[in-house]
PDB file of C-alpha atoms in Angstrom:
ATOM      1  CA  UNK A   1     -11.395  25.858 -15.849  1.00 53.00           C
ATOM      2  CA  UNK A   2     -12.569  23.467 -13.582  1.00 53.00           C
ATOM      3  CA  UNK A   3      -9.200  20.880 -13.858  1.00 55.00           C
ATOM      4  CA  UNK A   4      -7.165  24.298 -13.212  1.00 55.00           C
ATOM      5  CA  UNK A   5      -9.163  25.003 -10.034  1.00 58.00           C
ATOM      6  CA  UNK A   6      -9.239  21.387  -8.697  1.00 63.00           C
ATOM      7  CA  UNK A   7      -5.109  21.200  -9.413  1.00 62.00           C
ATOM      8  CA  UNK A   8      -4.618  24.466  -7.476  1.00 61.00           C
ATOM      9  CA  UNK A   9      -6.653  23.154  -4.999  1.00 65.00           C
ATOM     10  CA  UNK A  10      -4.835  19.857  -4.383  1.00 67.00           C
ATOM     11  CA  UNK A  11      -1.338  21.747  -5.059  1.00 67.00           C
ATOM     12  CA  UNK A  12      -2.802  23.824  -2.178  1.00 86.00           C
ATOM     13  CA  UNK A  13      -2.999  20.644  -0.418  1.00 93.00           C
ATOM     14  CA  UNK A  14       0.038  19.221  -0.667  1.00 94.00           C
ATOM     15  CA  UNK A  15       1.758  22.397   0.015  1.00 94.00           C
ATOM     16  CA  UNK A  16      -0.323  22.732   3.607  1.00 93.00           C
ATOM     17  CA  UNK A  17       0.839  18.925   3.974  1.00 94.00           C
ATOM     18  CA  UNK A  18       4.726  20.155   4.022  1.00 93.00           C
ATOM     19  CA  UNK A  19       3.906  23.216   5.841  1.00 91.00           C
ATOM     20  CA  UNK A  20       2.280  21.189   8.502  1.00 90.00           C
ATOM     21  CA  UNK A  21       5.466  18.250   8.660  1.00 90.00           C
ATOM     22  CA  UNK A  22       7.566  19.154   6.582  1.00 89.00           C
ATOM     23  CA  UNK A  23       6.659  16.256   4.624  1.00 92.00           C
ATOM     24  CA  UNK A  24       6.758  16.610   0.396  1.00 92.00           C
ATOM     25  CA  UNK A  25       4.398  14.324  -0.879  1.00 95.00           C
ATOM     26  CA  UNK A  26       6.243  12.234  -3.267  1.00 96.00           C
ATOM     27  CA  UNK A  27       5.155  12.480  -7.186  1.00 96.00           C
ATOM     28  CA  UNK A  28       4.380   8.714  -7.644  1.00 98.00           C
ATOM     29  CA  UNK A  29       1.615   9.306  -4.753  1.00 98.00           C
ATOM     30  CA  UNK A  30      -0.021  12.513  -6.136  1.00 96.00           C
ATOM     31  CA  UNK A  31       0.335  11.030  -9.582  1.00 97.00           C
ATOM     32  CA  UNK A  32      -1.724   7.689  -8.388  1.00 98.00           C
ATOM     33  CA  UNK A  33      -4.257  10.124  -6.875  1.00 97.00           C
ATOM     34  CA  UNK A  34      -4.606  12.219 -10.126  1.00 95.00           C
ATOM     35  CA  UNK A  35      -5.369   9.349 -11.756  1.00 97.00           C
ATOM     36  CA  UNK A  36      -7.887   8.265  -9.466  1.00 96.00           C
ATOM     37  CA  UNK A  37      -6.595   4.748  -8.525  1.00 97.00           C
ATOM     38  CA  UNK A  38      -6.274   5.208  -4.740  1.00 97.00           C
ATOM     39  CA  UNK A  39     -10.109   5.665  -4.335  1.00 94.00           C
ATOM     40  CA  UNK A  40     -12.896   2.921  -4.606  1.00 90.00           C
ATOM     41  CA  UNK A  41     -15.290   4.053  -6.349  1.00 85.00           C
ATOM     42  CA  UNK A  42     -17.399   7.361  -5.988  1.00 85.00           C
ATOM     43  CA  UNK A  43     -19.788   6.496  -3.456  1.00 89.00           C
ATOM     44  CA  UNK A  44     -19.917   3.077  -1.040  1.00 89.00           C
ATOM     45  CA  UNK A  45     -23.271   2.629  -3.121  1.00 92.00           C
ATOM     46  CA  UNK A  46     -21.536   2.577  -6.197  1.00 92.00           C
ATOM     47  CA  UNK A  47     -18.891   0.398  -5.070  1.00 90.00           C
ATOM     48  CA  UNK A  48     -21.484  -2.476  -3.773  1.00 90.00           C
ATOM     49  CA  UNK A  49     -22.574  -2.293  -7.144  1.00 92.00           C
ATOM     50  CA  UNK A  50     -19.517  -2.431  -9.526  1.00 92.00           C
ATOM     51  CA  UNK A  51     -16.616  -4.156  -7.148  1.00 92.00           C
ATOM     52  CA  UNK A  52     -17.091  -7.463  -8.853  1.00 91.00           C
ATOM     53  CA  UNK A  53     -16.551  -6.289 -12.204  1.00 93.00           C
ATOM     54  CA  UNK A  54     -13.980  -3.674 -10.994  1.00 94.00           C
ATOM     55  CA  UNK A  55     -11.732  -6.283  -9.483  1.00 93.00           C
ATOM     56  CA  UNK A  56     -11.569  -8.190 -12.550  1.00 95.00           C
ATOM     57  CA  UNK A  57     -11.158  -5.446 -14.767  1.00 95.00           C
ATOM     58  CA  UNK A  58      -9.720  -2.553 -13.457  1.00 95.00           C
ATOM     59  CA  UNK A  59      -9.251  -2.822  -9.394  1.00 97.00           C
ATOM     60  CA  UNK A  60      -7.672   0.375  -7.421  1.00 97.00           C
ATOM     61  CA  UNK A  61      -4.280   0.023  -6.820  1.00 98.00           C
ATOM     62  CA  UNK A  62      -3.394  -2.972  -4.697  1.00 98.00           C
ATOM     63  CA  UNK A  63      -7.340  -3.892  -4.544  1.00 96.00           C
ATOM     64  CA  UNK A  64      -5.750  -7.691  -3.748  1.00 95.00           C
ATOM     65  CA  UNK A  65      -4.036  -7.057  -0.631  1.00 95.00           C
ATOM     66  CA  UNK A  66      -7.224  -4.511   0.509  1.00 92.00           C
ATOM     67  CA  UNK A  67      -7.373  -5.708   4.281  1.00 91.00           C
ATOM     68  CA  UNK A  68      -3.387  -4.374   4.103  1.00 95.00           C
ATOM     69  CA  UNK A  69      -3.755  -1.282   2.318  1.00 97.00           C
ATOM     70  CA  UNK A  70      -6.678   1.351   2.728  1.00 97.00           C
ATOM     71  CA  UNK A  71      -5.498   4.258   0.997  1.00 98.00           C
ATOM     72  CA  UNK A  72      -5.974   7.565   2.335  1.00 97.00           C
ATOM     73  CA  UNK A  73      -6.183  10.575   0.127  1.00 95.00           C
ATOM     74  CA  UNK A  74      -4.392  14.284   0.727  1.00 95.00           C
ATOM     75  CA  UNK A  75      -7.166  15.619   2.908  1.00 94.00           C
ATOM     76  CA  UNK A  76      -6.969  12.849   5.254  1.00 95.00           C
ATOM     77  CA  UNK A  77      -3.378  13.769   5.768  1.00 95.00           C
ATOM     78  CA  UNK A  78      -3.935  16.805   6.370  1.00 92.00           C
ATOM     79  CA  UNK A  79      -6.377  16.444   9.306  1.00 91.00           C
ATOM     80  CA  UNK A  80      -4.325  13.596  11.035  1.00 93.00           C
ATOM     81  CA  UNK A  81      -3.440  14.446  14.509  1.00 90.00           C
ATOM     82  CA  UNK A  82      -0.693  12.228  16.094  1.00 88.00           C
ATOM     83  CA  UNK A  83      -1.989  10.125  18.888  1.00 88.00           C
ATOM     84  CA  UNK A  84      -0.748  11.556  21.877  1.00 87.00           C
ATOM     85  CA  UNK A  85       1.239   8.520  22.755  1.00 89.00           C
ATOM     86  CA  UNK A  86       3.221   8.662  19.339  1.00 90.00           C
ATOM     87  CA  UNK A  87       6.937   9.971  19.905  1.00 89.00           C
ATOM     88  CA  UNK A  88       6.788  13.460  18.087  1.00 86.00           C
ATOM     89  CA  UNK A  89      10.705  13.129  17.972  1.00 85.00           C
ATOM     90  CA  UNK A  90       9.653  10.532  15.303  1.00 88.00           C
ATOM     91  CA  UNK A  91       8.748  12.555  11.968  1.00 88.00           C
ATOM     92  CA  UNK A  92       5.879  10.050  10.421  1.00 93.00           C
ATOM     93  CA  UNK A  93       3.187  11.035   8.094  1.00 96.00           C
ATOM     94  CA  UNK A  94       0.225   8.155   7.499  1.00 97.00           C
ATOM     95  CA  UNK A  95      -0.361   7.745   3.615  1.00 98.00           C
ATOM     96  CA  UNK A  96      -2.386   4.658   4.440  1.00 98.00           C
ATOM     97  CA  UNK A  97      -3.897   2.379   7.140  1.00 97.00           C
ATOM     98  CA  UNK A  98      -4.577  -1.550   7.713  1.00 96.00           C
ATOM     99  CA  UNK A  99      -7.892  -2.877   8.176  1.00 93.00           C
ATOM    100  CA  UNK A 100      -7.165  -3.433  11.791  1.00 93.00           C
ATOM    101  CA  UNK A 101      -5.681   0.398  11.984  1.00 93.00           C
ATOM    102  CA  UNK A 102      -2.247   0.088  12.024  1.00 96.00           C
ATOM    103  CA  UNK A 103      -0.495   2.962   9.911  1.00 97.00           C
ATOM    104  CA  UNK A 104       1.803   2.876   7.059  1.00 98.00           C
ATOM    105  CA  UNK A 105       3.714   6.050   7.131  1.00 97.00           C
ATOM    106  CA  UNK A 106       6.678   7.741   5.565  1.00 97.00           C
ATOM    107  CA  UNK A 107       9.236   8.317   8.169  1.00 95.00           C
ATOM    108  CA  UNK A 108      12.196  10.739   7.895  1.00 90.00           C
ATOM    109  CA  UNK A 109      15.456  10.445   9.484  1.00 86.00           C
ATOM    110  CA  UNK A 110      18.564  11.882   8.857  1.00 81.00           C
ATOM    111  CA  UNK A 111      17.485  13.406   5.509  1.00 80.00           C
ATOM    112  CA  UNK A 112      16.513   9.994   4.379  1.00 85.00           C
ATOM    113  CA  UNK A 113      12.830   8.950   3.832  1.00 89.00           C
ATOM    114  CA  UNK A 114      11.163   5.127   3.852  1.00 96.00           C
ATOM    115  CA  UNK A 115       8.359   3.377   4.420  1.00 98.00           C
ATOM    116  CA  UNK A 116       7.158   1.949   7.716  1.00 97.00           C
ATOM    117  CA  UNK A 117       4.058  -0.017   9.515  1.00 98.00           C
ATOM    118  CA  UNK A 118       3.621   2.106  12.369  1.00 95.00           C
ATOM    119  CA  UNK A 119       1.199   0.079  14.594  1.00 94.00           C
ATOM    120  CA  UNK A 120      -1.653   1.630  16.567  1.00 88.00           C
ATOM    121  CA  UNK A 121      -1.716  -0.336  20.020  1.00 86.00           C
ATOM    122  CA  UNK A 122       2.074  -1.400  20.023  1.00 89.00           C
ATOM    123  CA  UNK A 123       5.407  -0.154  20.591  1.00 90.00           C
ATOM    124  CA  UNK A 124       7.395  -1.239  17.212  1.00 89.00           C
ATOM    125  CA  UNK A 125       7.135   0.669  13.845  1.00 93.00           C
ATOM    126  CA  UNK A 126       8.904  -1.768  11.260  1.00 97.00           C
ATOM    127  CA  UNK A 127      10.971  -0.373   8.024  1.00 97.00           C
ATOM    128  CA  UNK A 128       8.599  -2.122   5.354  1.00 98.00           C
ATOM    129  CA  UNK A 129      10.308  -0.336   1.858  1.00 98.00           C
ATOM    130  CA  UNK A 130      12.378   2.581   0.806  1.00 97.00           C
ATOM    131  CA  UNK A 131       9.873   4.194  -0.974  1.00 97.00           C
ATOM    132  CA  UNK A 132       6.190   4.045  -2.532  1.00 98.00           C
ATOM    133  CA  UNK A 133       7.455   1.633  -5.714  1.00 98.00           C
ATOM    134  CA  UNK A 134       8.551  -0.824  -3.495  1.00 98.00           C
ATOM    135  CA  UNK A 135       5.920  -0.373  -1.009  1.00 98.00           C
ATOM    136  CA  UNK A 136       3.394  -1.433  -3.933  1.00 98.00           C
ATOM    137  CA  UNK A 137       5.956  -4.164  -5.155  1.00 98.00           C
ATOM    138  CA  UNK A 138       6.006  -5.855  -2.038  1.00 98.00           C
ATOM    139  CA  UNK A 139       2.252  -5.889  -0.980  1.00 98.00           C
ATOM    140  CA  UNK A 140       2.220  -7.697  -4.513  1.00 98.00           C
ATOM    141  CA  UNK A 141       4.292 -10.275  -4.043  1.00 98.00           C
ATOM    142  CA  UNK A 142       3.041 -11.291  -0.385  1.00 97.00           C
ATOM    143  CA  UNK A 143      -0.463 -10.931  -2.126  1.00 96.00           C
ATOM    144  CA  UNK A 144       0.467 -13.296  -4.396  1.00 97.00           C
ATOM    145  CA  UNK A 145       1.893 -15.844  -2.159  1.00 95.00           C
ATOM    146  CA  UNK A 146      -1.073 -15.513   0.098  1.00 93.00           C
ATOM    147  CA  UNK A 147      -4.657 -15.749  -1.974  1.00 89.00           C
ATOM    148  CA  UNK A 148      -7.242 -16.914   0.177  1.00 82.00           C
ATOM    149  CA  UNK A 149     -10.341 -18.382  -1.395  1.00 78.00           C
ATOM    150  CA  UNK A 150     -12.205 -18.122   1.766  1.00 68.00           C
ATOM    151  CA  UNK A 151     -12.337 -14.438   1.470  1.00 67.00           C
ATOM    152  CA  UNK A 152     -15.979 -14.398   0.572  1.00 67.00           C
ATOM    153  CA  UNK A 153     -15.648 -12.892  -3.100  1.00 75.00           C
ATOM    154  CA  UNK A 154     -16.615 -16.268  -4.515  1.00 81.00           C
ATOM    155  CA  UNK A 155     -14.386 -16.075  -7.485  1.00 89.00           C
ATOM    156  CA  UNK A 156     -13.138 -19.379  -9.286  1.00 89.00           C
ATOM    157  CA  UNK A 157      -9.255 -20.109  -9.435  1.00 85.00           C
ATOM    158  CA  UNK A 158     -10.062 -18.595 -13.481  1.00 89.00           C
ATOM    159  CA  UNK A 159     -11.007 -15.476 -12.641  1.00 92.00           C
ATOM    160  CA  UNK A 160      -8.611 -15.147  -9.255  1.00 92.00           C
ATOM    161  CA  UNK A 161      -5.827 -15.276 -11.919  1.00 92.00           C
ATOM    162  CA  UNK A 162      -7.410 -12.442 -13.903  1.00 95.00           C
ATOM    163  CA  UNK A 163      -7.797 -10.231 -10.400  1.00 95.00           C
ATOM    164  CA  UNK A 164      -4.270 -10.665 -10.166  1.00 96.00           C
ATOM    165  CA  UNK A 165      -3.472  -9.973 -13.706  1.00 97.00           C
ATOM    166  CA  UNK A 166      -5.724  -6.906 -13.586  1.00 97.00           C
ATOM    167  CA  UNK A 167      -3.934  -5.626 -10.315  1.00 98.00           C
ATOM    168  CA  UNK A 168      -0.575  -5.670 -12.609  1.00 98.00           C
ATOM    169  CA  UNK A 169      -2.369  -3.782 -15.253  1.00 98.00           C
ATOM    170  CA  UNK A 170      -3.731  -0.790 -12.739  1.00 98.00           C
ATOM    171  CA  UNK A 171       0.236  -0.621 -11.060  1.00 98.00           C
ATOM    172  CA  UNK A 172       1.836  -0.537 -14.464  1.00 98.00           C
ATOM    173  CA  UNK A 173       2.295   3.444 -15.102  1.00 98.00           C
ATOM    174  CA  UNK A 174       4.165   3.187 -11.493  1.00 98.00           C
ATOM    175  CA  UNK A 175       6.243   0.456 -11.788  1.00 98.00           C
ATOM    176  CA  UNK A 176      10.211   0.665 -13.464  1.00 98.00           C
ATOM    177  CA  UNK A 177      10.027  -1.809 -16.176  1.00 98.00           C
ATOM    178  CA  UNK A 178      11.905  -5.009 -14.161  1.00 98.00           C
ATOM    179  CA  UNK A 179       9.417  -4.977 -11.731  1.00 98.00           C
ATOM    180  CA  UNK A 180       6.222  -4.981 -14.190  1.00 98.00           C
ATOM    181  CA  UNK A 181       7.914  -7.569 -15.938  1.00 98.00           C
ATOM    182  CA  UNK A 182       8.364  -9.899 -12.910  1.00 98.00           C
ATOM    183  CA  UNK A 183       4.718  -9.112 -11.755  1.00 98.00           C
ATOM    184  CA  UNK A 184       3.497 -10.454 -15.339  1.00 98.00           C
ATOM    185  CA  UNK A 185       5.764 -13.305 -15.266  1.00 98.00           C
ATOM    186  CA  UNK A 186       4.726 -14.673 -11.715  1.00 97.00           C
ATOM    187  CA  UNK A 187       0.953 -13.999 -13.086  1.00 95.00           C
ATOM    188  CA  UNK A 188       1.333 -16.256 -16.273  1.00 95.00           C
ATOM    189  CA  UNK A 189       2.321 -18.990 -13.374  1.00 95.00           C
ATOM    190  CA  UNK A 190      -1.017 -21.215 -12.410  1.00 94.00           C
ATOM    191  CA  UNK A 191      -2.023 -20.974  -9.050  1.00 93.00           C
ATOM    192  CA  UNK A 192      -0.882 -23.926  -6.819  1.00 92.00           C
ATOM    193  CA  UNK A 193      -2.332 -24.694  -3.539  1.00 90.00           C
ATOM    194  CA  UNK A 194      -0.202 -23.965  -0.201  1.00 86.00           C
ATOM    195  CA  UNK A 195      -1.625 -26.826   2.360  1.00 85.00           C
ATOM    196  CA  UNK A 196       0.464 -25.462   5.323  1.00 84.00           C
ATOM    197  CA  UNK A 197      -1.006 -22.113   5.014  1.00 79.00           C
ATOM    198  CA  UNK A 198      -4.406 -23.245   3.404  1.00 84.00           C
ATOM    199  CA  UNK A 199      -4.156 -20.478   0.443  1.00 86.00           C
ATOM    200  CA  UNK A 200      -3.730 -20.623  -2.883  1.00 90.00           C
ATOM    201  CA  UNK A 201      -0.455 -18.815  -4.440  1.00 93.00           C
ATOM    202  CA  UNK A 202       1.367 -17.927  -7.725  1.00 95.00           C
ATOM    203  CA  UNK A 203       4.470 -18.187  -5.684  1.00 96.00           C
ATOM    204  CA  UNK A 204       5.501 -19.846  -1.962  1.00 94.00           C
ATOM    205  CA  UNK A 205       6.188 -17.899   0.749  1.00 94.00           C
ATOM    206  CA  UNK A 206       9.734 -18.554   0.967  1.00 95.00           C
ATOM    207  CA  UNK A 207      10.108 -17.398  -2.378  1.00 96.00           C
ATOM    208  CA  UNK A 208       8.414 -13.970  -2.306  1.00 97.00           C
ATOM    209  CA  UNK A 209      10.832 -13.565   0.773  1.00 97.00           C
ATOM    210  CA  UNK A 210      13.570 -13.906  -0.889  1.00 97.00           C
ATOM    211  CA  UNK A 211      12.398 -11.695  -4.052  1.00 98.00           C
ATOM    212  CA  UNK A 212      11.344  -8.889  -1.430  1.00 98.00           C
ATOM    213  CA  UNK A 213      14.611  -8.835   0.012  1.00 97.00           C
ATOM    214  CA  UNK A 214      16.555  -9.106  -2.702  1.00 97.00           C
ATOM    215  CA  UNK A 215      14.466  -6.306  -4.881  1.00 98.00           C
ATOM    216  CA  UNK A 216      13.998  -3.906  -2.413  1.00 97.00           C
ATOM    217  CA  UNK A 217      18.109  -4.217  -1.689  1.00 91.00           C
ATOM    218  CA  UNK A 218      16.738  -2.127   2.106  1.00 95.00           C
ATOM    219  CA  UNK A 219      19.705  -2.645   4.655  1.00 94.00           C
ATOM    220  CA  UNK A 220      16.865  -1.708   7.450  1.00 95.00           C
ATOM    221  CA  UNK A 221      14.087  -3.682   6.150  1.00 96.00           C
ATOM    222  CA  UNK A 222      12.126  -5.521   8.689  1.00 96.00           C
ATOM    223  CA  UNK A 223      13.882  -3.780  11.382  1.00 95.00           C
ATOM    224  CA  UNK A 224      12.110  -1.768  14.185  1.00 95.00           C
ATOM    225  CA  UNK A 225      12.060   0.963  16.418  1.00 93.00           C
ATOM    226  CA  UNK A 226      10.101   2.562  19.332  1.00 90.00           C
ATOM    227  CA  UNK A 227       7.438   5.114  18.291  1.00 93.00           C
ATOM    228  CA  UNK A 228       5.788   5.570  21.559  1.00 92.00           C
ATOM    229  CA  UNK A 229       6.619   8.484  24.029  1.00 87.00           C
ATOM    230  CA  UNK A 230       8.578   6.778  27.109  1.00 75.00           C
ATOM    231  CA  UNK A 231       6.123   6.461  30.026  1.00 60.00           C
ATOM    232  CA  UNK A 232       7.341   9.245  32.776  1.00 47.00           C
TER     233      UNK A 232
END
Protein backbone atom coordinates (compact mmCIF):
# COMPACT_ATOMS: atom_id res chain seq x y z
CA UNK A 1 0.00 0.00 0.00
CA UNK A 2 2.51 2.27 0.90
CA UNK A 3 4.81 1.83 -2.65
CA UNK A 4 1.25 2.46 -4.44
CA UNK A 5 0.75 5.72 -2.51
CA UNK A 6 4.38 6.99 -2.77
CA UNK A 7 4.23 6.13 -6.87
CA UNK A 8 0.96 8.10 -7.17
CA UNK A 9 2.46 10.62 -5.34
CA UNK A 10 5.61 11.12 -7.44
CA UNK A 11 3.44 10.35 -10.75
CA UNK A 12 1.53 13.32 -9.23
CA UNK A 13 4.74 15.03 -9.35
CA UNK A 14 5.91 14.65 -12.48
CA UNK A 15 2.62 15.32 -13.97
CA UNK A 16 2.50 18.99 -12.00
CA UNK A 17 6.20 19.25 -13.48
CA UNK A 18 4.67 19.18 -17.25
CA UNK A 19 1.71 21.08 -16.26
CA UNK A 20 3.90 23.76 -14.90
CA UNK A 21 6.57 23.75 -18.31
CA UNK A 22 5.48 21.62 -20.26
CA UNK A 23 8.41 19.65 -19.51
CA UNK A 24 7.99 15.42 -19.42
CA UNK A 25 10.44 14.20 -17.20
CA UNK A 26 12.35 11.71 -19.12
CA UNK A 27 12.14 7.84 -17.87
CA UNK A 28 15.94 7.35 -17.37
CA UNK A 29 15.61 10.34 -14.68
CA UNK A 30 12.53 9.08 -12.75
CA UNK A 31 13.93 5.59 -13.09
CA UNK A 32 17.44 6.81 -11.35
CA UNK A 33 15.24 8.45 -8.69
CA UNK A 34 13.13 5.25 -8.05
CA UNK A 35 16.03 3.60 -7.46
CA UNK A 36 17.34 5.96 -5.12
CA UNK A 37 20.76 6.80 -6.72
CA UNK A 38 20.33 10.58 -7.15
CA UNK A 39 20.18 11.13 -3.30
CA UNK A 40 23.13 10.91 -0.74
CA UNK A 41 22.17 9.27 1.80
CA UNK A 42 19.05 9.77 4.15
CA UNK A 43 20.13 12.37 6.37
CA UNK A 44 23.58 14.73 6.14
CA UNK A 45 24.27 12.77 9.52
CA UNK A 46 24.14 9.63 7.90
CA UNK A 47 26.12 10.62 5.06
CA UNK A 48 29.21 11.97 7.36
CA UNK A 49 29.07 8.64 8.59
CA UNK A 50 28.93 6.15 5.62
CA UNK A 51 30.45 8.39 2.51
CA UNK A 52 33.76 6.65 2.78
CA UNK A 53 32.50 3.30 2.46
CA UNK A 54 29.71 4.46 0.06
CA UNK A 55 32.15 5.85 -2.44
CA UNK A 56 34.00 2.74 -2.64
CA UNK A 57 31.20 0.56 -2.75
CA UNK A 58 28.22 1.86 -4.00
CA UNK A 59 28.50 5.90 -4.64
CA UNK A 60 25.22 7.87 -6.04
CA UNK A 61 25.31 8.34 -9.46
CA UNK A 62 28.25 10.38 -10.66
CA UNK A 63 29.48 10.66 -6.81
CA UNK A 64 33.15 11.34 -8.72
CA UNK A 65 32.43 14.40 -10.50
CA UNK A 66 30.16 15.70 -7.16
CA UNK A 67 31.41 19.45 -7.25
CA UNK A 68 29.77 19.15 -11.11
CA UNK A 69 26.69 17.43 -10.43
CA UNK A 70 24.30 17.99 -7.33
CA UNK A 71 21.29 16.27 -8.21
CA UNK A 72 18.05 17.67 -7.52
CA UNK A 73 15.03 15.52 -7.00
CA UNK A 74 11.20 16.12 -8.51
CA UNK A 75 10.12 18.42 -5.72
CA UNK A 76 12.90 20.71 -6.22
CA UNK A 77 11.70 21.11 -9.75
CA UNK A 78 8.73 21.78 -8.98
CA UNK A 79 9.32 24.80 -6.68
CA UNK A 80 12.02 26.41 -9.02
CA UNK A 81 11.15 29.86 -9.96
CA UNK A 82 13.16 31.31 -12.93
CA UNK A 83 15.40 34.11 -11.91
CA UNK A 84 13.92 37.08 -13.14
CA UNK A 85 16.80 37.83 -15.40
CA UNK A 86 16.45 34.35 -17.23
CA UNK A 87 14.86 34.80 -20.85
CA UNK A 88 11.37 33.05 -20.36
CA UNK A 89 11.39 32.79 -24.28
CA UNK A 90 14.02 30.11 -23.34
CA UNK A 91 12.03 26.85 -22.16
CA UNK A 92 14.74 25.36 -19.44
CA UNK A 93 13.94 23.15 -16.59
CA UNK A 94 17.04 22.62 -13.85
CA UNK A 95 17.44 18.75 -13.15
CA UNK A 96 20.69 19.60 -11.41
CA UNK A 97 23.12 22.31 -10.18
CA UNK A 98 27.09 22.85 -9.84
CA UNK A 99 28.69 23.41 -6.66
CA UNK A 100 29.23 26.98 -7.56
CA UNK A 101 25.30 27.19 -8.74
CA UNK A 102 25.33 27.10 -12.19
CA UNK A 103 22.30 24.97 -13.63
CA UNK A 104 22.17 22.03 -15.82
CA UNK A 105 18.85 22.09 -17.47
CA UNK A 106 16.91 20.45 -20.23
CA UNK A 107 16.17 22.96 -22.83
CA UNK A 108 13.51 22.62 -25.58
CA UNK A 109 13.57 24.09 -28.91
CA UNK A 110 11.88 23.37 -31.87
CA UNK A 111 10.40 20.09 -30.55
CA UNK A 112 13.87 18.94 -29.81
CA UNK A 113 15.19 18.51 -26.20
CA UNK A 114 19.14 18.53 -24.84
CA UNK A 115 21.11 19.17 -22.21
CA UNK A 116 22.67 22.48 -21.25
CA UNK A 117 24.90 24.36 -18.38
CA UNK A 118 22.86 27.26 -17.89
CA UNK A 119 25.10 29.54 -15.72
CA UNK A 120 23.81 31.64 -12.83
CA UNK A 121 25.82 35.06 -13.05
CA UNK A 122 26.58 34.91 -16.91
CA UNK A 123 25.08 35.38 -20.15
CA UNK A 124 25.96 31.91 -22.09
CA UNK A 125 24.03 28.59 -21.56
CA UNK A 126 26.29 25.90 -23.41
CA UNK A 127 24.69 22.61 -25.24
CA UNK A 128 26.59 20.00 -22.92
CA UNK A 129 24.62 16.48 -24.35
CA UNK A 130 21.54 15.40 -26.14
CA UNK A 131 20.10 13.74 -23.45
CA UNK A 132 20.52 12.31 -19.74
CA UNK A 133 22.78 9.05 -21.07
CA UNK A 134 25.18 11.18 -22.44
CA UNK A 135 24.97 13.77 -19.87
CA UNK A 136 26.19 10.92 -17.33
CA UNK A 137 28.69 9.57 -20.05
CA UNK A 138 30.41 12.65 -20.35
CA UNK A 139 30.76 13.84 -16.66
CA UNK A 140 32.52 10.28 -16.63
CA UNK A 141 34.93 10.64 -18.92
CA UNK A 142 36.09 14.32 -17.89
CA UNK A 143 35.98 12.71 -14.31
CA UNK A 144 38.24 10.37 -15.33
CA UNK A 145 40.69 12.51 -17.04
CA UNK A 146 40.63 14.88 -14.14
CA UNK A 147 41.12 12.94 -10.51
CA UNK A 148 42.52 15.16 -8.11
CA UNK A 149 44.21 13.68 -5.08
CA UNK A 150 44.14 16.91 -3.32
CA UNK A 151 40.47 16.68 -2.89
CA UNK A 152 40.71 15.91 0.78
CA UNK A 153 39.13 12.26 0.70
CA UNK A 154 42.56 10.82 1.45
CA UNK A 155 42.15 7.78 -0.64
CA UNK A 156 45.32 5.88 -2.08
CA UNK A 157 45.73 5.58 -6.00
CA UNK A 158 44.23 1.59 -4.93
CA UNK A 159 41.21 2.51 -3.77
CA UNK A 160 40.74 5.82 -6.26
CA UNK A 161 40.61 3.05 -8.94
CA UNK A 162 37.88 1.17 -7.07
CA UNK A 163 35.76 4.72 -6.64
CA UNK A 164 35.91 4.82 -10.19
CA UNK A 165 35.11 1.27 -10.80
CA UNK A 166 32.24 1.52 -8.32
CA UNK A 167 30.86 4.74 -10.12
CA UNK A 168 30.61 2.33 -13.39
CA UNK A 169 28.83 -0.22 -11.35
CA UNK A 170 25.99 2.39 -9.85
CA UNK A 171 25.53 3.93 -13.86
CA UNK A 172 25.28 0.47 -15.32
CA UNK A 173 21.26 -0.12 -15.43
CA UNK A 174 21.42 3.42 -17.45
CA UNK A 175 23.97 3.00 -19.73
CA UNK A 176 23.43 1.19 -23.60
CA UNK A 177 25.87 -1.56 -23.51
CA UNK A 178 28.94 0.34 -25.71
CA UNK A 179 29.14 2.86 -23.32
CA UNK A 180 29.36 0.51 -20.05
CA UNK A 181 31.78 -1.34 -21.87
CA UNK A 182 34.11 1.64 -22.62
CA UNK A 183 33.63 2.93 -18.97
CA UNK A 184 35.02 -0.62 -17.72
CA UNK A 185 37.68 -0.68 -20.21
CA UNK A 186 39.17 2.88 -19.41
CA UNK A 187 38.78 1.66 -15.55
CA UNK A 188 40.96 -1.58 -15.99
CA UNK A 189 43.65 1.24 -17.30
CA UNK A 190 46.14 2.29 -14.18
CA UNK A 191 46.03 5.69 -13.29
CA UNK A 192 48.91 7.83 -14.74
CA UNK A 193 49.83 11.14 -13.48
CA UNK A 194 48.98 14.41 -15.67
CA UNK A 195 51.98 16.98 -14.57
CA UNK A 196 50.50 19.88 -16.66
CA UNK A 197 47.27 19.68 -14.92
CA UNK A 198 48.65 18.18 -11.56
CA UNK A 199 45.83 15.26 -11.48
CA UNK A 200 45.89 11.92 -11.79
CA UNK A 201 43.81 10.27 -14.85
CA UNK A 202 42.74 6.94 -16.47
CA UNK A 203 42.78 8.86 -19.66
CA UNK A 204 44.40 12.51 -20.96
CA UNK A 205 42.44 15.23 -21.59
CA UNK A 206 42.81 15.31 -25.18
CA UNK A 207 41.59 11.97 -25.34
CA UNK A 208 38.31 12.16 -23.38
CA UNK A 209 37.75 15.16 -25.87
CA UNK A 210 37.85 13.39 -28.57
CA UNK A 211 35.70 10.31 -27.11
CA UNK A 212 33.02 13.01 -25.93
CA UNK A 213 32.73 14.34 -29.24
CA UNK A 214 32.81 11.55 -31.09
CA UNK A 215 30.15 9.50 -28.71
CA UNK A 216 27.83 12.02 -28.15
CA UNK A 217 27.82 12.59 -32.29
CA UNK A 218 25.90 16.46 -30.91
CA UNK A 219 26.21 18.89 -34.00
CA UNK A 220 25.54 21.81 -31.20
CA UNK A 221 27.71 20.58 -28.54
CA UNK A 222 29.74 23.15 -26.82
CA UNK A 223 27.90 25.81 -28.54
CA UNK A 224 26.07 28.71 -26.72
CA UNK A 225 23.38 30.98 -26.54
CA UNK A 226 21.99 33.99 -24.57
CA UNK A 227 19.64 33.09 -21.67
CA UNK A 228 19.36 36.42 -20.12
CA UNK A 229 16.42 38.91 -20.81
CA UNK A 230 18.01 41.89 -23.01
CA UNK A 231 18.56 44.89 -20.70
CA UNK A 232 15.73 47.64 -21.79
Amino acid sequence: KGMVSSALAMRTVYDTIHLTTGFHVPPLYRQMVADGVVRYGKSPAEWKQVWKERALTSPPALMIAHAQVEWWLPEDMVNWDAPDHFDPAHRLLPFASTASGDLWCWFQQGGEESIVLAPHDENGATFFAPDLEAFLLRHMLQAFAEILDDDGMDFTPAQRGEVARANVRTLAPYLNEGWLELLTELCARPLVRDEEWDCLGLLSRDEAITLIQTELDMPTLGETFPHFRLAR
